[in-house]
C-alpha cells in the first residue's frame, strides 16, 4: 500500500528548538559563561557529543539511573558502541588523560558548554536534550578549590541576575569511610524493606546510597530517619568538609547542610552540592536544581589515568533561563545603531551590493532588503528594524553618483556624493 506522502514532522519528544526570539537568553548565557570562566582562569574544552559507551558505564557508573535507564546508544558501522553523552565530565577526564594534560602545571581548569542527552520521562525541567555549562578543576585536592567551583557557579548565576539561590551541601566521604556508612544504611533499610518503593528495593541491592535520593512520597519518612554519612566520615574527609565550609563562610556564601544529598552519579567523593532557586517549595526543590557538582578524586584513575584529585560543577541552562523568566529577568541584545540600504532599479541593486561590503568593512551594521523592489516596501522594513538612517539609491542618484541619507527619526533627507557616504554616515552615527 502506498504510504501517505504527507507527514507532519515534529520535534523529538523532550527536545527543544531554540527559536530566534529565545536567542537573546542563550547569547547572554554563553557570553556570561565565557566571561566568568575566563575571569576564574578556566580554559575552554569541547569534547564530542558521543563517546565510547563503556566510558559512561565505568565513569558515570553502571548502576546509576543515568546509565541504566537514560542512555541513547548508537551502534555505528564498526564494532564500537557509542553513546550520546548524558554528562560531560567523563569525556573531559578522558581528554585530560588522552592528551597528557597531567604534564601541564596542575591543577588544570577547564570549562565546557554544550548539549547533553538523557532518555528521561519529559516533564517541566526535565528534557531529553538539554544544555549544561560546566567547570572542572583537575589535579589538586585542596578544599579551597571545592569552594572556588561553588564561587564560580554563584558568580555565573548572579551575573545573569539570579541573586536568590541557595546552596545545599554534603560530604559523601571516601573509599575508606563510605563502606561503613553503606553497611549502616543497608542494615537500616533492610529493617524497613516492606515500607519502601520498588525502585528502592532495587537500589538496596545495587546502589544503596541512592536510597537517600528517592523522590517517592512513601519513602520520605524512611529517608528522614536514615543514618547520616557525616557521622561516619574519617578524619581526612571530616577536615576537608570543615575547610570547605569555612571557605564558604569566608566567601559569605550561605549553605544548608543536607545530609541526604547524594547526587545521581557514582564517582563523587567528599564534597557534593546542589544549587536551587530560593523561591521553590521544598517539594519542588527536589526536581529543580539549577546545578550541582562535587569532588571526584577517584575518576581519573578509574578511567585509566594516575591517581588525580578533581572537583567540578555543571549547571542546567534551560532551567536557568526558565528561572530568569520566573524572576522577570530580561535578556536583551544591545542593538548597535544601523543603516538600511534601499535601492530602485537593477543598476542601483548592483551598486548597493558593493556598498554593503564597504559598510561591513567599516564595522557599521547594515540592513538590506535586496529582494524588494519598491522604495515604500523597503522603507517600511527599515522602520520595523528601527534603523537610524536609510540610504536611498534611485535611478537619478545612480546617474549623478550620489545617494540620499534619510534620518529615520526626523524624516530629513540629504543628498551626498556616493564615494563619501561611508564617511558621512560614520560622522552622523557618532553624534
Ligand atoms: P546533574 O549532574 O545530573 O545533577 O545535572 C546538573 C544540572 O543539569 C541539574 O542541576 C539540572 O539543572 C540540569 N539537568 C540535569 N538533567 C536534566 C534534564 N533531563 N533536563 C534539563 N536539565 C537537566
Tab-separated table of C-alpha atoms and ligand atoms in Angstrom:
chain	number	residue	atom	x	y	z
A	1	UNK	CA	0.000	0.000	0.000
A	2	UNK	CA	1.299	3.441	-0.895
A	3	UNK	CA	2.306	5.432	2.187
A	4	UNK	CA	0.711	8.772	2.715
A	5	UNK	CA	3.086	11.315	1.202
A	6	UNK	CA	2.111	13.994	3.642
A	7	UNK	CA	3.743	13.739	7.022
A	8	UNK	CA	3.942	16.480	9.576
A	9	UNK	CA	7.312	16.124	11.217
A	10	UNK	CA	7.538	17.089	14.839
A	11	UNK	CA	10.209	17.764	17.389
A	12	UNK	CA	11.530	14.613	19.026
A	13	UNK	CA	9.888	14.251	22.438
A	14	UNK	CA	11.691	16.044	25.246
A	15	UNK	CA	13.789	18.193	22.905
A	16	UNK	CA	13.556	21.890	22.065
A	17	UNK	CA	14.003	24.201	19.129
A	18	UNK	CA	15.658	27.406	20.213
A	19	UNK	CA	13.861	29.965	18.066
A	20	UNK	CA	15.242	33.438	17.279
A	21	UNK	CA	13.038	35.018	19.940
A	22	UNK	CA	14.744	32.868	22.612
A	23	UNK	CA	18.266	33.516	21.375
A	24	UNK	CA	18.933	36.666	23.450
A	25	UNK	CA	18.796	34.465	26.579
A	26	UNK	CA	21.230	31.992	25.070
A	27	UNK	CA	23.568	34.711	23.870
A	28	UNK	CA	23.595	36.212	27.333
A	29	UNK	CA	24.253	32.813	28.920
A	30	UNK	CA	27.088	31.958	26.535
A	31	UNK	CA	28.728	35.359	26.961
A	32	UNK	CA	28.399	35.266	30.743
A	33	UNK	CA	29.748	31.702	30.940
A	34	UNK	CA	32.749	32.649	28.859
A	35	UNK	CA	33.480	35.824	30.841
A	36	UNK	CA	33.100	34.217	34.265
A	37	UNK	CA	35.143	31.143	33.337
A	38	UNK	CA	37.937	33.287	31.878
A	39	UNK	CA	37.989	35.524	34.963
A	40	UNK	CA	38.420	32.459	37.153
A	41	UNK	CA	41.299	31.222	34.975
A	42	UNK	CA	39.472	28.388	33.180
A	43	UNK	CA	40.200	27.359	29.586
A	44	UNK	CA	37.506	26.064	27.273
A	45	UNK	CA	37.361	22.430	26.232
A	46	UNK	CA	34.985	20.858	23.705
A	47	UNK	CA	34.639	17.109	23.572
A	48	UNK	CA	32.441	15.098	21.165
A	49	UNK	CA	28.783	14.591	21.992
A	50	UNK	CA	29.348	10.856	21.501
A	51	UNK	CA	31.811	8.712	23.398
A	52	UNK	CA	32.503	5.026	23.849
A	53	UNK	CA	29.551	3.612	25.804
A	54	UNK	CA	31.953	1.982	28.273
A	55	UNK	CA	33.301	5.384	29.276
A	56	UNK	CA	29.942	6.204	30.843
A	57	UNK	CA	29.376	2.716	32.211
A	58	UNK	CA	32.708	2.876	34.008
A	59	UNK	CA	32.771	6.634	34.702
A	60	UNK	CA	29.216	7.683	35.486
A	61	UNK	CA	28.507	4.257	36.995
A	62	UNK	CA	26.738	1.118	35.750
A	63	UNK	CA	24.038	1.186	38.421
A	64	UNK	CA	23.144	4.882	38.143
A	65	UNK	CA	19.775	5.801	36.633
A	66	UNK	CA	21.588	7.888	34.026
A	67	UNK	CA	23.423	4.849	32.652
A	68	UNK	CA	20.857	2.168	33.432
A	69	UNK	CA	17.767	3.859	32.057
A	70	UNK	CA	18.670	7.024	30.213
A	71	UNK	CA	21.372	6.319	27.653
A	72	UNK	CA	20.988	6.935	23.929
A	73	UNK	CA	23.071	4.148	22.463
A	74	UNK	CA	24.343	4.127	18.875
A	75	UNK	CA	25.625	1.128	17.041
A	76	UNK	CA	27.937	2.523	14.402
A	77	UNK	CA	29.122	0.566	11.373
A	78	UNK	CA	32.281	-0.599	13.104
A	79	UNK	CA	32.181	-2.744	16.210
A	80	UNK	CA	32.353	0.176	18.635
A	81	UNK	CA	29.233	1.016	20.580
A	82	UNK	CA	28.849	4.732	21.157
A	83	UNK	CA	26.544	6.691	23.440
A	84	UNK	CA	25.271	10.244	23.323
A	85	UNK	CA	26.820	11.898	26.354
A	86	UNK	CA	24.477	12.150	29.342
A	87	UNK	CA	27.032	14.398	31.047
A	88	UNK	CA	30.394	15.875	30.092
A	89	UNK	CA	32.715	15.006	32.979
A	90	UNK	CA	33.774	11.502	31.787
A	91	UNK	CA	34.595	12.942	28.330
A	92	UNK	CA	36.618	15.783	29.841
A	93	UNK	CA	38.548	13.335	32.027
A	94	UNK	CA	39.143	11.054	29.036
A	95	UNK	CA	40.566	14.042	27.136
A	96	UNK	CA	42.722	15.019	30.145
A	97	UNK	CA	44.257	11.533	30.200
A	98	UNK	CA	44.443	11.010	26.431
A	99	UNK	CA	46.154	14.326	25.680
A	100	UNK	CA	48.551	14.165	28.620
A	101	UNK	CA	47.143	17.287	30.270
A	102	UNK	CA	48.609	15.939	33.535
A	103	UNK	CA	52.008	17.170	32.286
A	104	UNK	CA	50.753	20.784	32.398
A	105	UNK	CA	51.073	22.764	35.626
A	106	UNK	CA	48.379	21.379	37.936
A	107	UNK	CA	45.562	21.889	38.567
A	108	UNK	CA	44.142	22.132	35.059
A	109	UNK	CA	40.994	24.253	34.974
A	110	UNK	CA	38.577	23.536	32.138
A	111	UNK	CA	35.080	24.669	31.214
A	112	UNK	CA	32.557	23.484	28.643
A	113	UNK	CA	29.141	24.369	27.315
A	114	UNK	CA	27.054	22.059	25.180
A	115	UNK	CA	24.140	19.642	24.857
A	116	UNK	CA	23.675	16.510	26.971
A	117	UNK	CA	21.231	13.683	26.307
A	118	UNK	CA	19.227	11.628	28.768
A	119	UNK	CA	16.272	9.460	27.914
A	120	UNK	CA	14.098	10.865	30.695
A	121	UNK	CA	10.343	10.981	31.066
A	122	UNK	CA	9.868	14.529	29.776
A	123	UNK	CA	8.256	16.955	32.230
A	124	UNK	CA	8.809	20.502	33.427
A	125	UNK	CA	12.554	20.963	33.915
A	126	UNK	CA	13.362	17.520	32.505
A	127	UNK	CA	14.364	17.289	28.884
A	128	UNK	CA	15.959	14.616	26.766
A	129	UNK	CA	18.347	17.098	25.198
A	130	UNK	CA	19.454	19.893	27.494
A	131	UNK	CA	22.443	22.197	27.741
A	132	UNK	CA	24.960	22.443	30.508
A	133	UNK	CA	27.690	24.914	31.381
A	134	UNK	CA	30.284	23.138	33.444
A	135	UNK	CA	33.674	23.650	35.015
A	136	UNK	CA	36.258	21.143	36.224
A	137	UNK	CA	39.448	21.582	38.250
A	138	UNK	CA	41.608	18.507	37.729
A	139	UNK	CA	44.838	17.733	39.559
A	140	UNK	CA	44.515	19.124	43.084
A	141	UNK	CA	42.779	18.013	46.264
A	142	UNK	CA	42.800	21.314	48.157
A	143	UNK	CA	39.344	22.070	49.646
A	144	UNK	CA	39.732	25.704	48.595
A	145	UNK	CA	39.087	24.502	45.036
A	146	UNK	CA	35.727	22.989	46.052
A	147	UNK	CA	34.855	26.456	47.347
A	148	UNK	CA	36.144	28.084	44.166
A	149	UNK	CA	33.940	25.878	41.986
A	150	UNK	CA	30.937	26.921	44.080
A	151	UNK	CA	32.044	30.563	43.952
A	152	UNK	CA	32.241	30.373	40.156
A	153	UNK	CA	28.729	28.892	39.971
A	154	UNK	CA	27.296	31.659	42.139
A	155	UNK	CA	29.145	34.323	40.180
A	156	UNK	CA	27.660	32.968	36.958
A	157	UNK	CA	24.121	32.936	38.342
A	158	UNK	CA	24.491	36.377	39.892
A	159	UNK	CA	25.803	37.893	36.670
A	160	UNK	CA	22.685	36.552	34.976
A	161	UNK	CA	20.592	38.358	37.581
A	162	UNK	CA	19.740	35.287	39.693
A	163	UNK	CA	20.631	36.544	43.133
A	164	UNK	CA	18.276	34.436	45.242
A	165	UNK	CA	19.714	30.971	45.059
A	166	UNK	CA	20.571	28.558	47.807
A	167	UNK	CA	23.290	26.006	48.223
A	168	UNK	CA	22.841	22.542	49.690
A	169	UNK	CA	25.994	20.704	50.567
A	170	UNK	CA	27.080	17.351	51.963
A	171	UNK	CA	30.104	15.093	52.129
A	172	UNK	CA	29.977	11.575	50.725
A	173	UNK	CA	33.236	10.511	52.321
A	174	UNK	CA	35.857	8.422	50.569
A	175	UNK	CA	36.521	4.722	49.886
A	176	UNK	CA	37.880	4.454	53.434
A	177	UNK	CA	34.864	5.696	55.333
A	178	UNK	CA	31.929	5.204	52.971
A	179	UNK	CA	31.719	1.382	53.303
A	180	UNK	CA	30.925	1.728	56.997
A	181	UNK	CA	28.115	4.139	56.221
A	182	UNK	CA	26.849	1.897	53.453
A	183	UNK	CA	26.644	-1.011	55.889
A	184	UNK	CA	24.703	1.113	58.399
A	185	UNK	CA	22.361	2.307	55.678
A	186	UNK	CA	21.743	-1.183	54.291
A	187	UNK	CA	21.033	-2.565	57.792
A	188	UNK	CA	18.556	0.239	58.422
A	189	UNK	CA	16.800	-0.167	55.054
A	190	UNK	CA	16.573	-3.948	55.433
A	191	UNK	CA	14.591	-3.336	58.600
A	192	UNK	CA	12.256	-1.041	56.596
A	193	UNK	CA	12.090	-3.201	53.457
A	194	UNK	CA	8.322	-3.639	53.475
A	195	UNK	CA	7.667	0.111	53.549
A	196	UNK	CA	9.855	1.209	50.618
A	197	UNK	CA	9.045	1.568	46.908
A	198	UNK	CA	10.035	-0.998	44.284
A	199	UNK	CA	12.828	1.180	42.939
A	200	UNK	CA	14.318	1.452	46.417
A	201	UNK	CA	14.267	-2.330	46.767
A	202	UNK	CA	16.424	-2.425	43.654
A	203	UNK	CA	18.637	0.381	44.947
A	204	UNK	CA	19.100	-1.502	48.202
A	205	UNK	CA	20.766	-4.277	46.226
A	206	UNK	CA	22.574	-2.246	43.586
A	207	UNK	CA	23.315	1.273	44.799
A	208	UNK	CA	22.311	1.822	48.437
A	209	UNK	CA	23.490	5.443	48.576
A	210	UNK	CA	20.832	6.384	46.022
A	211	UNK	CA	18.166	5.247	48.509
A	212	UNK	CA	18.545	8.701	50.041
A	213	UNK	CA	17.751	10.318	46.720
A	214	UNK	CA	14.351	8.649	46.195
A	215	UNK	CA	11.594	11.045	45.153
A	216	UNK	CA	8.628	8.782	46.050
A	217	UNK	CA	6.366	10.186	48.736
A	218	UNK	CA	6.143	6.893	50.639
A	219	UNK	CA	9.927	6.751	51.051
A	220	UNK	CA	10.313	10.240	52.530
A	221	UNK	CA	9.662	9.280	56.195
A	222	UNK	CA	12.174	6.424	55.824
A	223	UNK	CA	14.788	8.816	54.427
A	224	UNK	CA	14.138	11.273	57.254
A	225	UNK	CA	15.099	8.646	59.852
A	226	UNK	CA	18.034	7.143	57.912
A	227	UNK	CA	21.588	7.230	59.296
A	228	UNK	CA	23.681	10.162	58.055
A	229	UNK	CA	27.027	9.940	56.377
A	230	UNK	CA	28.551	12.804	58.263
A	231	UNK	CA	28.643	10.609	61.403
A	232	UNK	CA	30.861	8.058	59.650
A	233	UNK	CA	33.408	10.369	57.987
A	234	UNK	CA	37.101	9.598	58.523
A	235	UNK	CA	39.329	12.355	59.863
A	236	UNK	CA	40.603	13.367	56.455
A	237	UNK	CA	37.099	13.704	54.996
A	238	UNK	CA	35.801	15.488	58.083
A	239	UNK	CA	38.646	18.030	57.949
A	240	UNK	CA	38.199	18.501	54.225
A	241	UNK	CA	34.495	19.194	54.648
A	242	UNK	CA	35.130	21.551	57.549
A	243	UNK	CA	37.602	23.534	55.448
A	244	UNK	CA	35.186	23.795	52.512
A	245	UNK	CA	32.514	25.189	54.838
A	246	UNK	CA	34.995	27.658	56.320
A	247	UNK	CA	35.950	28.887	52.867
A	248	UNK	CA	32.270	29.305	52.021
A	249	UNK	CA	31.845	31.331	55.216
A	250	UNK	CA	34.766	33.450	54.114
A	251	UNK	CA	33.081	33.994	50.744
A	252	UNK	CA	29.823	34.748	52.546
A	253	UNK	CA	28.027	32.073	50.560
A	254	UNK	CA	25.273	30.686	52.796
A	255	UNK	CA	24.639	26.939	52.710
A	256	UNK	CA	22.299	24.326	54.083
A	257	UNK	CA	23.802	21.084	55.259
A	258	UNK	CA	21.713	18.419	53.575
A	259	UNK	CA	22.824	15.081	54.989
A	260	UNK	CA	20.740	13.231	52.433
A	261	UNK	CA	22.210	14.847	49.361
A	262	UNK	CA	23.921	12.056	47.396
A	263	UNK	CA	23.738	13.109	43.696
A	264	UNK	CA	22.919	10.755	40.880
A	265	UNK	CA	26.370	9.827	39.643
A	266	UNK	CA	28.690	7.217	41.118
A	267	UNK	CA	32.026	8.944	41.062
A	268	UNK	CA	31.617	11.549	43.781
A	269	UNK	CA	33.869	11.577	46.823
A	270	UNK	CA	33.860	14.050	49.709
A	271	UNK	CA	32.045	17.279	48.778
A	272	UNK	CA	28.750	17.191	46.869
A	273	UNK	CA	26.455	20.156	46.391
A	274	UNK	CA	23.400	21.405	44.526
A	275	UNK	CA	22.121	24.900	43.851
A	276	UNK	CA	18.407	25.723	43.919
A	277	UNK	CA	16.297	28.761	43.234
A	278	UNK	CA	15.318	30.061	46.654
A	279	UNK	CA	11.692	30.631	45.772
A	280	UNK	CA	10.808	26.994	45.186
A	281	UNK	CA	8.767	24.987	47.652
A	282	UNK	CA	10.549	22.202	49.491
A	283	UNK	CA	8.936	19.521	47.348
A	284	UNK	CA	9.652	21.221	44.049
A	285	UNK	CA	13.236	21.700	45.172
A	286	UNK	CA	13.940	18.051	44.662
A	287	UNK	CA	13.398	18.464	40.942
A	288	UNK	CA	14.543	21.931	40.107
A	289	UNK	CA	18.227	22.090	40.927
A	290	UNK	CA	19.842	24.696	38.709
A	291	UNK	CA	23.140	22.891	39.003
A	292	UNK	CA	25.208	20.537	41.012
A	293	UNK	CA	28.629	19.100	41.399
A	294	UNK	CA	31.267	17.860	43.719
A	295	UNK	CA	34.633	16.252	44.152
A	296	UNK	CA	35.554	13.150	42.184
A	297	UNK	CA	39.013	12.141	43.363
A	298	UNK	CA	38.771	8.596	42.019
A	299	UNK	CA	37.561	9.174	38.467
A	300	UNK	CA	40.826	9.894	36.645
A	301	UNK	CA	42.345	6.665	37.983
A	302	UNK	CA	39.156	4.733	37.279
A	303	UNK	CA	39.342	5.822	33.630
A	304	UNK	CA	42.967	4.755	33.255
A	305	UNK	CA	44.970	7.769	34.443
A	306	UNK	CA	47.120	8.318	37.511
A	307	UNK	CA	45.690	8.951	40.937
A	308	UNK	CA	44.386	12.513	40.459
A	309	UNK	CA	42.028	14.567	42.583
A	310	UNK	CA	39.360	16.706	40.881
A	311	UNK	CA	36.268	18.769	41.514
A	312	UNK	CA	33.588	20.137	39.190
A	313	UNK	CA	30.133	21.555	38.612
A	314	UNK	CA	27.516	21.517	35.868
A	315	UNK	CA	24.620	23.915	35.546
A	316	UNK	CA	21.433	23.283	33.570
A	317	UNK	CA	20.904	26.154	31.162
A	318	UNK	CA	17.220	25.585	30.302
A	319	UNK	CA	16.361	25.609	33.993
A	320	UNK	CA	18.403	28.762	34.487
A	321	UNK	CA	16.638	30.516	31.603
A	322	UNK	CA	13.317	29.357	32.982
A	323	UNK	CA	14.198	30.804	36.373
A	324	UNK	CA	15.265	34.083	34.744
A	325	UNK	CA	11.804	34.248	33.194
A	326	UNK	CA	10.103	33.403	36.508
A	327	UNK	CA	12.013	36.309	38.062
A	328	UNK	CA	11.184	38.576	35.081
A	329	UNK	CA	14.843	38.987	34.164
A	330	UNK	CA	15.038	40.154	30.592
A	331	UNK	CA	17.780	39.284	28.187
A	332	UNK	CA	18.184	41.881	25.529
A	333	UNK	CA	20.903	42.024	22.993
A	334	UNK	CA	22.218	45.548	22.687
A	335	UNK	CA	21.463	46.508	19.112
A	336	UNK	CA	24.045	48.729	17.513
A	337	UNK	CA	22.521	51.594	15.543
A	338	UNK	CA	22.322	50.597	11.955
A	339	UNK	CA	21.686	51.846	8.439
A	340	UNK	CA	19.371	50.392	5.818
A	341	UNK	CA	20.257	50.208	2.155
A	342	UNK	CA	17.374	50.971	-0.188
A	343	UNK	CA	17.587	50.728	-3.920
A	344	UNK	CA	15.450	51.195	-7.001
A	345	UNK	CA	16.279	49.516	-10.301
A	346	UNK	CA	18.848	46.971	-11.492
A	347	UNK	CA	21.807	49.292	-11.667
A	348	UNK	CA	21.204	50.577	-8.150
A	349	UNK	CA	20.900	46.983	-6.950
A	350	UNK	CA	24.392	46.220	-8.237
A	351	UNK	CA	25.812	49.335	-6.598
A	352	UNK	CA	24.284	48.701	-3.174
A	353	UNK	CA	25.665	45.171	-3.155
A	354	UNK	CA	29.143	46.684	-3.281
A	355	UNK	CA	28.229	49.410	-0.814
A	356	UNK	CA	27.072	46.730	1.630
A	357	UNK	CA	30.643	45.415	1.638
A	358	UNK	CA	32.132	48.826	2.316
A	359	UNK	CA	29.877	49.382	5.320
A	360	UNK	CA	30.703	45.923	6.646
A	361	UNK	CA	34.407	46.712	6.416
A	362	UNK	CA	33.816	49.981	8.286
A	363	UNK	CA	32.148	47.987	11.119
A	364	UNK	CA	28.712	49.547	10.590
A	365	UNK	CA	25.653	47.313	10.895
A	366	UNK	CA	23.795	47.390	7.579
A	367	UNK	CA	20.349	46.063	6.867
A	368	UNK	CA	19.213	45.342	3.344
A	369	UNK	CA	16.134	44.194	1.560
A	370	UNK	CA	17.786	43.468	-1.782
A	371	UNK	CA	14.937	41.316	-2.988
A	372	UNK	CA	12.295	44.002	-2.545
A	373	UNK	CA	11.514	46.323	-5.461
A	374	UNK	CA	9.510	49.292	-4.232
A	375	UNK	CA	11.048	52.023	-2.120
A	376	UNK	CA	7.931	52.134	0.055
A	377	UNK	CA	8.209	48.453	0.969
A	378	UNK	CA	11.888	48.852	1.772
A	379	UNK	CA	11.307	51.921	3.937
A	380	UNK	CA	8.632	50.021	5.841
A	381	UNK	CA	11.154	47.255	6.601
A	382	UNK	CA	13.765	49.842	7.669
A	383	UNK	CA	11.192	51.352	10.008
A	384	UNK	CA	10.397	47.985	11.537
A	385	UNK	CA	14.093	47.258	12.034
A	386	UNK	CA	14.438	50.626	13.792
A	387	UNK	CA	17.429	51.705	11.750
A	388	UNK	CA	18.846	55.193	12.318
A	389	UNK	CA	19.442	56.101	8.668
A	390	UNK	CA	18.200	54.805	5.352
A	391	UNK	CA	20.409	55.248	2.329
A	392	UNK	CA	18.347	55.553	-0.821
A	393	UNK	CA	19.823	54.914	-4.229
A	394	UNK	CA	17.341	55.615	-7.026
A	395	UNK	CA	17.851	55.796	-10.788
A	396	UNK	CA	18.691	59.528	-10.741
A	397	UNK	CA	21.220	59.073	-7.924
A	398	UNK	CA	22.960	56.316	-9.892
A	399	UNK	CA	23.380	58.695	-12.808
A	400	UNK	CA	24.549	61.539	-10.525
A	401	UNK	CA	26.764	59.200	-8.471
A	402	UNK	CA	25.083	60.417	-5.299
A	403	UNK	CA	22.954	58.827	-2.582
A	404	UNK	CA	20.235	60.103	-0.235
A	405	UNK	CA	20.738	59.838	3.528
A	406	UNK	CA	17.380	59.817	5.288
A	407	UNK	CA	17.218	60.299	9.045
A	408	UNK	CA	14.535	57.828	10.068
A	409	UNK	CA	13.558	59.762	13.182
A	410	UNK	CA	13.111	63.208	11.638
A	411	UNK	CA	12.453	62.235	8.030
A	412	UNK	CA	15.023	64.830	6.884
A	413	UNK	CA	16.820	63.811	3.688
A	414	UNK	CA	20.147	64.942	2.341
A	415	UNK	CA	21.954	64.031	-0.862
A	416	UNK	CA	25.695	63.273	-0.625
A	417	UNK	CA	28.297	62.001	-3.144
A	418	UNK	CA	28.275	58.200	-3.250
A	419	UNK	CA	32.039	57.946	-2.638
A	420	UNK	CA	31.698	59.838	0.629
A	421	UNK	CA	28.678	58.058	2.032
A	422	UNK	CA	30.511	55.717	4.455
A	423	UNK	CA	32.411	58.640	5.974
A	424	UNK	CA	29.258	60.773	6.181
A	425	UNK	CA	27.245	58.029	7.886
A	426	UNK	CA	30.052	57.339	10.345
A	427	UNK	CA	30.094	61.015	11.266
A	428	UNK	CA	26.325	61.096	11.814
A	429	UNK	CA	26.281	57.875	13.865
A	430	UNK	CA	28.811	59.388	16.263
A	431	UNK	CA	26.536	62.379	17.004
B	1	LIG	P1	23.300	16.519	37.266
B	1	LIG	O1	24.772	16.487	37.267
B	1	LIG	O2	22.653	15.341	36.708
B	1	LIG	O3	22.741	16.896	38.614
B	1	LIG	O4	22.921	17.736	36.306
B	1	LIG	C1	23.339	19.033	36.576
B	1	LIG	C2	22.255	20.001	36.212
B	1	LIG	O5	21.844	19.811	34.854
B	1	LIG	C3	20.977	19.840	37.003
B	1	LIG	O6	21.028	20.520	38.220
B	1	LIG	C4	19.950	20.445	36.071
B	1	LIG	O7	19.952	21.848	36.162
B	1	LIG	C5	20.467	20.048	34.715
B	1	LIG	N1	19.770	18.834	34.235
B	1	LIG	C6	20.042	17.549	34.539
B	1	LIG	N2	19.208	16.716	33.890
B	1	LIG	C7	18.386	17.484	33.175
B	1	LIG	C8	17.305	17.219	32.281
B	1	LIG	N3	16.915	15.983	31.998
B	1	LIG	N4	16.662	18.275	31.694
B	1	LIG	C9	17.052	19.540	31.952
B	1	LIG	N5	18.080	19.848	32.775
B	1	LIG	C10	18.737	18.841	33.382
